[in-house]
Tab-separated table of C-alpha atoms and ligand atoms in Angstrom:
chain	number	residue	atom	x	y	z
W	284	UNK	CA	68.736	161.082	14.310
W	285	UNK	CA	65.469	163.095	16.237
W	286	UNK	CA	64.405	165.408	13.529
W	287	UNK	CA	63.183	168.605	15.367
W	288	UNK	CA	59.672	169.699	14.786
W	289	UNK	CA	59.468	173.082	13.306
W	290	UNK	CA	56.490	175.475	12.139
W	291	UNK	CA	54.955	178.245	13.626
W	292	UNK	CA	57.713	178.535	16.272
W	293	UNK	CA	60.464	178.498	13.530
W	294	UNK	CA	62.145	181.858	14.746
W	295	UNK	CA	63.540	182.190	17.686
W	296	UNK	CA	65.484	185.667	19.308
W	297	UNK	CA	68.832	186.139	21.615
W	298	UNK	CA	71.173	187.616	23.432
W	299	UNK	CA	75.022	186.972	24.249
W	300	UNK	CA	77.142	189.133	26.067
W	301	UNK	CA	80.924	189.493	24.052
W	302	UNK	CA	83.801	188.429	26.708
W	303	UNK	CA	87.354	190.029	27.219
W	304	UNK	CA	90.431	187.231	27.662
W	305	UNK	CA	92.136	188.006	30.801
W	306	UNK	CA	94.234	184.543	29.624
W	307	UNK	CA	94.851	184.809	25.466
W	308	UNK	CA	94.081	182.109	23.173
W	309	UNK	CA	95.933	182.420	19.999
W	310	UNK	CA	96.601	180.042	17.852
W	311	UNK	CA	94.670	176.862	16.589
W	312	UNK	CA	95.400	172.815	17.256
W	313	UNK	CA	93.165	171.752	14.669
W	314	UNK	CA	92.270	174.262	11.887
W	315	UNK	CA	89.125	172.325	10.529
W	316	UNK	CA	87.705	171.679	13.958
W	317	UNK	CA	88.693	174.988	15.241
W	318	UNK	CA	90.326	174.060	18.330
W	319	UNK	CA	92.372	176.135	20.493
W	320	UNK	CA	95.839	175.512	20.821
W	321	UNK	CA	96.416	177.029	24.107
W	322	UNK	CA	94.325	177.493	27.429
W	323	UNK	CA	92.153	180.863	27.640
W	324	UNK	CA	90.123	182.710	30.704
W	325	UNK	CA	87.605	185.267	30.227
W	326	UNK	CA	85.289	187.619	31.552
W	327	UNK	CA	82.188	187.984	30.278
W	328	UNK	CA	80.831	191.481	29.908
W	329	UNK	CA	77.386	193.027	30.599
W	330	UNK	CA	77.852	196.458	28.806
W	331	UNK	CA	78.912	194.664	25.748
W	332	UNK	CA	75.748	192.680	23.567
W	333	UNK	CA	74.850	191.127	20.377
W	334	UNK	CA	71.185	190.091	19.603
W	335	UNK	CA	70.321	187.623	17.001
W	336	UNK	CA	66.953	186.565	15.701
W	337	UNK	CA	66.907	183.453	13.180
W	338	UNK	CA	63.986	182.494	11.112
W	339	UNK	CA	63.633	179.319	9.120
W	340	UNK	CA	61.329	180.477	5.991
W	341	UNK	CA	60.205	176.792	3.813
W	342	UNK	CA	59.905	179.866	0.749
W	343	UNK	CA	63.807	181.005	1.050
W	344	UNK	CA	65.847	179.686	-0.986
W	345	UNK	CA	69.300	181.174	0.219
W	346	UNK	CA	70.085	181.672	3.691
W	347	UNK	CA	70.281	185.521	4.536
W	348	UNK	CA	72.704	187.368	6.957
W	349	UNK	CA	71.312	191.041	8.334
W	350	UNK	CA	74.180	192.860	10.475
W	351	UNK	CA	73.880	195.844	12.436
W	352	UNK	CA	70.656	196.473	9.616
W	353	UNK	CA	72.783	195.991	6.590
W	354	UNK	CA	72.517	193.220	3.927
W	355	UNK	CA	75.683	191.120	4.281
W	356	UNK	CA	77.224	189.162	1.184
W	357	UNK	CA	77.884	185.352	0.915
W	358	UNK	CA	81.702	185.997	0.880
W	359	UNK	CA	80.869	187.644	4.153
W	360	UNK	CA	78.747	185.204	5.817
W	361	UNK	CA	80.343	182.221	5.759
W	362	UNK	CA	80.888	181.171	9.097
W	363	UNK	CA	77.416	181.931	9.556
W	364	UNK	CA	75.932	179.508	7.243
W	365	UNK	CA	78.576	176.831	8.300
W	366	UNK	CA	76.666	177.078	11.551
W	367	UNK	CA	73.201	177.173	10.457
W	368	UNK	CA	74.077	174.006	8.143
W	369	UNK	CA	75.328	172.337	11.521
W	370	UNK	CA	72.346	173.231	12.974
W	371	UNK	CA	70.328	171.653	9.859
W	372	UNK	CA	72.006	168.908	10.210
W	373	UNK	CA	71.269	168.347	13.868
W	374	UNK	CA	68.129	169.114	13.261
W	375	UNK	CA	67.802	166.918	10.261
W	376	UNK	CA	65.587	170.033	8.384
W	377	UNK	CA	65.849	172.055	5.130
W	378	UNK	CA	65.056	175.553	5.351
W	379	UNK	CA	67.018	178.367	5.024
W	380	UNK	CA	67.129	180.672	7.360
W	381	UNK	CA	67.535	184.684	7.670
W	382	UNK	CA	69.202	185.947	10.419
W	383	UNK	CA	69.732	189.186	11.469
W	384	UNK	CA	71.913	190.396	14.164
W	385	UNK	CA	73.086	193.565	15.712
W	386	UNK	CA	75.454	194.835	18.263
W	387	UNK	CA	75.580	197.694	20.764
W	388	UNK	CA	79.547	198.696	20.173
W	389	UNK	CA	81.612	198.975	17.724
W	390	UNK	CA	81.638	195.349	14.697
W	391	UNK	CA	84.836	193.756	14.450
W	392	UNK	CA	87.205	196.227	15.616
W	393	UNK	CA	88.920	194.431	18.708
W	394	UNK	CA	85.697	194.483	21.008
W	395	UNK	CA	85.273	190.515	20.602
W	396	UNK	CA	81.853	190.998	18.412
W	397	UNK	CA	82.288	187.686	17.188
W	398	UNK	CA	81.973	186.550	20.133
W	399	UNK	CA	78.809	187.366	21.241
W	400	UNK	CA	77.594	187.451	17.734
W	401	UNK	CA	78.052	183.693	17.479
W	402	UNK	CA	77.093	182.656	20.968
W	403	UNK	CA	73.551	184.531	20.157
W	404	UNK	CA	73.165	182.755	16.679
W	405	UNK	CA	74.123	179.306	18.367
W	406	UNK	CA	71.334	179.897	20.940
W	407	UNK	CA	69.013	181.805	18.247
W	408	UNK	CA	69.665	179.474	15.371
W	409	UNK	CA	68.754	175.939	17.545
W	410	UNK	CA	65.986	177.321	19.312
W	411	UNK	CA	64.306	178.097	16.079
W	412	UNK	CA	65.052	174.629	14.828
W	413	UNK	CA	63.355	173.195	17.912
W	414	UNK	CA	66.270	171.745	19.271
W	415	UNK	CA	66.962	172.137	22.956
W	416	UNK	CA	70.836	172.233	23.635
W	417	UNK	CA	72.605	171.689	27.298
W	418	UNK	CA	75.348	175.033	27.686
W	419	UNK	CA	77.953	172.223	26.725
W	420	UNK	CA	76.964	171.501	23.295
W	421	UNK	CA	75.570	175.298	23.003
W	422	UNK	CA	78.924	176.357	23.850
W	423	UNK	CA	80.829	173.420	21.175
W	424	UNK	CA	78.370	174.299	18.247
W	425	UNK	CA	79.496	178.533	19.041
W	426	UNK	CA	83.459	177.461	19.247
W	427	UNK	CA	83.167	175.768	16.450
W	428	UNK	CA	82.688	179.328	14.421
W	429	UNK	CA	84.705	181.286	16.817
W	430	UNK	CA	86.448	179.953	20.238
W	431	UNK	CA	85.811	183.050	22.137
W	432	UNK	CA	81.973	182.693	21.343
W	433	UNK	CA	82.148	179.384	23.040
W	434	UNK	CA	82.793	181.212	26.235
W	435	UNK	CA	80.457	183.837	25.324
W	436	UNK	CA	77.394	180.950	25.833
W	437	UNK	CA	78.407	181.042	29.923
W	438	UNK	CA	78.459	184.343	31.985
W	439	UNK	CA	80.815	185.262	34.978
W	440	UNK	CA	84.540	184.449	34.336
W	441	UNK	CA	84.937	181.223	32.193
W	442	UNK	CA	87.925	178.889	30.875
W	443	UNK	CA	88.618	176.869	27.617
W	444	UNK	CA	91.451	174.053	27.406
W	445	UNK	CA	94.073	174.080	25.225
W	446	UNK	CA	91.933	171.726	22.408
W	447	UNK	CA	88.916	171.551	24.544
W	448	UNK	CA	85.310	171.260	22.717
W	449	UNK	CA	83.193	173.516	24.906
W	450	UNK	CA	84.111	176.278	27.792
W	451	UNK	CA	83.217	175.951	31.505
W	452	UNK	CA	82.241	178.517	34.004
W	453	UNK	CA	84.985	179.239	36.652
W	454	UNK	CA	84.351	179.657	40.406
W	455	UNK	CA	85.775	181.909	41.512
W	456	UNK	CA	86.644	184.046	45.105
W	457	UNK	CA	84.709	187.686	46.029
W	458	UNK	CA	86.946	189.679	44.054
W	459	UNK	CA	84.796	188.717	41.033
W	460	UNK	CA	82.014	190.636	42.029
W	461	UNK	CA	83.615	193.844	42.180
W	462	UNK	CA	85.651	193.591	39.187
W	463	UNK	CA	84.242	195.745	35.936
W	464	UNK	CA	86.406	196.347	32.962
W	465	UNK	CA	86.677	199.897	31.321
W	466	UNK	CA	87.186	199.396	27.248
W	467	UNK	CA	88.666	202.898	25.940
W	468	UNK	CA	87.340	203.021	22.093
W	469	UNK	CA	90.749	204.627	20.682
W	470	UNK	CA	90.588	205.559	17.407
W	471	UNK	CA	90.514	202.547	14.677
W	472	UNK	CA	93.925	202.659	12.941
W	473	UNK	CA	95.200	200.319	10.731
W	474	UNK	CA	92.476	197.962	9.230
W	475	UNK	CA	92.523	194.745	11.454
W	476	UNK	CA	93.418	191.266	9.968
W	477	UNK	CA	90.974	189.496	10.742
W	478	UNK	CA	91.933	186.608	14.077
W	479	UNK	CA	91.686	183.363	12.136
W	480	UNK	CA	94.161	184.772	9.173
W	481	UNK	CA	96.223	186.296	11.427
W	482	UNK	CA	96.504	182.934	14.020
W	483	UNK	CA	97.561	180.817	10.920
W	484	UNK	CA	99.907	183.715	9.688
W	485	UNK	CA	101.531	183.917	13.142
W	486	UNK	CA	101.517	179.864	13.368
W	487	UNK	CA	103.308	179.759	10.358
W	488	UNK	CA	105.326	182.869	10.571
W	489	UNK	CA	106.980	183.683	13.578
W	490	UNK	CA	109.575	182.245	15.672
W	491	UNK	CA	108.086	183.167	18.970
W	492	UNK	CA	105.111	181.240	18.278
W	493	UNK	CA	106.201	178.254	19.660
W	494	UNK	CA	107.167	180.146	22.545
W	495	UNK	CA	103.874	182.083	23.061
W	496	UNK	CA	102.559	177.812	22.651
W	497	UNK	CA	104.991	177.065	25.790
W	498	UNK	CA	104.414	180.042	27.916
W	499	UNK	CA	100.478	180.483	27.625
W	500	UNK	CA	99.571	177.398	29.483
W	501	UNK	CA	101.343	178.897	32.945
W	502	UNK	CA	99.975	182.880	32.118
W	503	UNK	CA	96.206	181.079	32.207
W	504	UNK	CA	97.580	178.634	35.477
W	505	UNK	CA	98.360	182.255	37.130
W	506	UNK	CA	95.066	184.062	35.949
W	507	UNK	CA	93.276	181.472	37.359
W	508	UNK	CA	95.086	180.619	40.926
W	509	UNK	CA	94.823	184.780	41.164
W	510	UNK	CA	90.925	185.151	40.534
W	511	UNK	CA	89.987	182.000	42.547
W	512	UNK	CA	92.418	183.669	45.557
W	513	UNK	CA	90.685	187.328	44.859
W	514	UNK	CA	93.791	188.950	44.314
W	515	UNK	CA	93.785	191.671	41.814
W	516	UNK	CA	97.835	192.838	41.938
W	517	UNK	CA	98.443	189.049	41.252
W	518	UNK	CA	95.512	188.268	38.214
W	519	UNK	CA	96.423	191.928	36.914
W	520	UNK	CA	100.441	191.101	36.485
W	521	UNK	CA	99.549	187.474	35.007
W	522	UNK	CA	97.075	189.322	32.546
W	523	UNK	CA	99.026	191.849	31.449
W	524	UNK	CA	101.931	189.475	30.624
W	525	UNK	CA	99.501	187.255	28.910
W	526	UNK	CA	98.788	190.097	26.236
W	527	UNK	CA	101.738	190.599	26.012
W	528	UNK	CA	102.794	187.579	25.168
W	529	UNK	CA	100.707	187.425	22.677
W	530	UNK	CA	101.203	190.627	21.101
W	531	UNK	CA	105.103	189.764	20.713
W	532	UNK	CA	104.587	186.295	19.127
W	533	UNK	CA	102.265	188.255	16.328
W	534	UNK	CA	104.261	191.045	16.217
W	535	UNK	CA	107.330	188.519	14.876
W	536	UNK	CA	105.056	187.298	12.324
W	537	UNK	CA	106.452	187.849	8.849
W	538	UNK	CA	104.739	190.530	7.557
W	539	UNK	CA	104.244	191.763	11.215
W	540	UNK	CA	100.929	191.760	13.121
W	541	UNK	CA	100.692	195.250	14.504
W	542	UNK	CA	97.172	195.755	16.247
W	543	UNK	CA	98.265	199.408	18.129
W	544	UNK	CA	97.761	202.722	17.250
W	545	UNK	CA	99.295	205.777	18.762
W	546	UNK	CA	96.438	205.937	21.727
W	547	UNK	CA	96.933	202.003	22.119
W	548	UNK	CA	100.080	202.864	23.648
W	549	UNK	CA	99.321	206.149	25.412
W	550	UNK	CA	96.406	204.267	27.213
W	551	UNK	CA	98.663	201.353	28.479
W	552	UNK	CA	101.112	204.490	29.746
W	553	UNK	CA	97.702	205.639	31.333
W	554	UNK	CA	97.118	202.265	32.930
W	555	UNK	CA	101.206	202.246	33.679
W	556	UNK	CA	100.766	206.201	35.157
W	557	UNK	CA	97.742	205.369	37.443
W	558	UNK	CA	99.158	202.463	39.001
W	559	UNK	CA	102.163	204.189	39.860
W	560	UNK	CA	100.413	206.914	41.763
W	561	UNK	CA	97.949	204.255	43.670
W	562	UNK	CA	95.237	202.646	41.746
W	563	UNK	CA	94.968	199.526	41.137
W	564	UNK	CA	94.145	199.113	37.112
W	565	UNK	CA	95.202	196.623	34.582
W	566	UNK	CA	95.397	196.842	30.709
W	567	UNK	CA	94.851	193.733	27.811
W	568	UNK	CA	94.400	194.381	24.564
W	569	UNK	CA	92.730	191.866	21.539
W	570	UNK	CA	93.177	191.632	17.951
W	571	UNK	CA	92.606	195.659	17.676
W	572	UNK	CA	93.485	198.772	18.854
W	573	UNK	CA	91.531	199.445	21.997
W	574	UNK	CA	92.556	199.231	25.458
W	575	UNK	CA	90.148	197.464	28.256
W	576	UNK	CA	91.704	198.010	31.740
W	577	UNK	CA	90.327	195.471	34.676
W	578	UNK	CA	89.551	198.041	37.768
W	579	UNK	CA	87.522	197.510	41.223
W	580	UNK	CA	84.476	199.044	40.379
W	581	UNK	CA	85.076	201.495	43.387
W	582	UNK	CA	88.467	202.888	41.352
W	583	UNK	CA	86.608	202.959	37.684
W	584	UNK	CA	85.512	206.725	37.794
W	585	UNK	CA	89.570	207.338	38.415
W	586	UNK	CA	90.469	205.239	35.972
W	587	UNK	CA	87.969	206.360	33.398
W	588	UNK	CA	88.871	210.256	34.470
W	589	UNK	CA	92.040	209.501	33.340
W	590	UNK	CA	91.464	207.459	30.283
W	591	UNK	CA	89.175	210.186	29.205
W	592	UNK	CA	91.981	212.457	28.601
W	593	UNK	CA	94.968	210.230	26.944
W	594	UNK	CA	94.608	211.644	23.761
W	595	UNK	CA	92.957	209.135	20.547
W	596	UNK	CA	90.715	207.749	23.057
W	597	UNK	CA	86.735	208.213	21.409
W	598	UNK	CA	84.805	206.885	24.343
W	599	UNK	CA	84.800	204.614	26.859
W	600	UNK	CA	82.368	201.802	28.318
W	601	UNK	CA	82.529	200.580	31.719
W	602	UNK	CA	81.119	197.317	32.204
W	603	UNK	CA	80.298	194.781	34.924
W	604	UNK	CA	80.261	191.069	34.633
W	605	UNK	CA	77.825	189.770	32.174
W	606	UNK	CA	75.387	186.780	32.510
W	607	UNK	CA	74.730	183.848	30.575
W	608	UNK	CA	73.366	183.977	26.532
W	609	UNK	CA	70.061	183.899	26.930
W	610	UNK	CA	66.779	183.896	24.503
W	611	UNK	CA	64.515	186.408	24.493
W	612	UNK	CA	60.801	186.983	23.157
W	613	UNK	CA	60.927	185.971	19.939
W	614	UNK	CA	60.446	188.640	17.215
Z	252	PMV	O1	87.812	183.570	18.872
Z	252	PMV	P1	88.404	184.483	17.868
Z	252	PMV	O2	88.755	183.770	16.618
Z	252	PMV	O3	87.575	185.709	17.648
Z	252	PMV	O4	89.824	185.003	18.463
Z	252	PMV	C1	89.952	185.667	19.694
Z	252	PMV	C2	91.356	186.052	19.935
Z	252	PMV	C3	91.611	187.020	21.062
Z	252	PMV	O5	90.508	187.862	21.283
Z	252	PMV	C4	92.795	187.911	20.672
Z	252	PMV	C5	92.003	186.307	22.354
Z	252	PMV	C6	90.889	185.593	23.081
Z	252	PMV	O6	91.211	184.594	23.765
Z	252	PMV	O7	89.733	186.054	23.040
């Protein structure tokens, strides 16, 4: 092994954009490797960001996690240390490291922070170790502590196969460029399970997991044929059943998996409401209780007009398609 060269340029700084699934994973293959079980499409998003600095200090003898400014706890940290011990390994160094990471929305509520929290250590984390990654392998060592943050290493609209390593940008037709999603903060509800328990409870649990297994594969087939042909009725139909989909196989879990709140469902009769009347909007909705609806950017003040007023609904973020993770200065 080439063991990276590290000393005065041990820290490195930057940024990953989070990413919405227009095409839901859920579920894992392979629990220790952290593969997906089914295919997944997303869009990354530009309004949404995590930035990460890692430093690799020769005095620490712990590794230290910093998020959103407070001190996390071991118990809390451990896929991050899993990573930075890949990364180690790779590396073939020592040092601990302390990261520290923040986001600009709302941590581990539904808003796919882990995301872009783990694409920006994966970048952070080997930069400081001197080690100089292709997207590919940036994108396998982020999957490997969350799938969705293997997208988040790639901007635009990007797929993952069902047990695939690393994610792959998409082309795409024109439609892309005007697309922008509109994520309506509703108010937090019920605490969130956290995805990886709640995969293996819904894995184990309910009888429409298989299903959900069968299904998925042709939701993300449709997803893609419909963004690569630019049309928006067509990607917007295979989306929403892919949510929902999803949200039925976990909601037959034993106990249940219940991610809505009382807004959840009066912004989906929003989404439902506008469409009827003309405008062309779309809902999904994650492991949590917000809504993001998938709008032309030309229809987003309408859409946001009216998701401004569905009771439950705290604020709203319209964002365009994000970029690429990307390093910045370090600190
Ligand atoms: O990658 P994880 O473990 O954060 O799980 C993401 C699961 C969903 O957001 C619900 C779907 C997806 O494909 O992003």
């Amino acid at each position: 092994m080439s063991h990276a060269v590290i000393g005065a340029s041990s820290a490195s700084k930057a940024l990953a954009h989070s990413n919405i699934a227009l095409a839901k994973y859920w579920g894992k293959r392979d629990l220790a490797r952290n593969l997906p079980d089914v295919p997944s499409l997303s869009m990354t998003l530009a309004a949404l960001c995590t930035v990460t600095s890692v430093r690799f200090d020769p005095e620490a003898s712990a590794d230290h996690f910093v998020l959103n400014g407070s001190a996390q706890l071991p118990s809390a940290s451990a896929k991050v240390y899993a990573l930075l011990d890949r990364v180690r390994q790779r590396a073939g160094i020592e040092q601990r490291a302390v990261v520290e990471s923040s986001n600009d929305f709302p941590t581990a509520s539904g808003l796919a922070s882990s995301a872009s929290g783990f694409a920006a250590l994966a970048l952070a984390a080997t930069a400081a170790a001197g080690l100089q990654l292709t997207s590919a392998e940036l994108s396998e060592l982020a999957r490997s502590a969350s799938v969705s943050a293997g997208r988040s290493i790639h901007g635009g609209f990007v797929a993952l196969e069902a047990g695939a390593e690393s994610a792959e940008v998409l082309e795409v037709g024109p439609l892309a460029k005007e697309l922008v999603m509109v994520v309506a903060v509703t108010d937090p509800g019920p605490k969130a399970v956290g995805s990886t328990s709640a995969m293996q409870l819904t894995q184990q649990s309910s009888p429409y997991y298989s299903s959900f297994r069968e299904h998925a594969p042709a939701a993300y087939r449709e997803v893609r044929a419909a963004l690569l042909a630019s049309d928006l009725e067509r990607l917007g139909a295979a989306m929403e059943h892919s949510t929902l989909l999803m949200h039925a196989c976990m909601l037959a879990a034993q106990p249940p998996l219940l991610y809505w709140s009382g807004a959840t469902v009066s912004a989906l009769r929003c989404v439902q409401e506008l469409r009827r009347a003309g405008t062309i909007a779309f809902f999904t909705i994650d492991a949590g209780p917000h809504v993001k609806v998938l709008t032309r950017a030309s229809d987003s003040p309408r859409v946001s007009a009216a998701l401004q007023s569905v009771p439950g609904v705290q604020r709203l973020i319209v964002s365009g398609v994000g970029g690429p993770a990307r390093q910045l200065e370090a600190p």
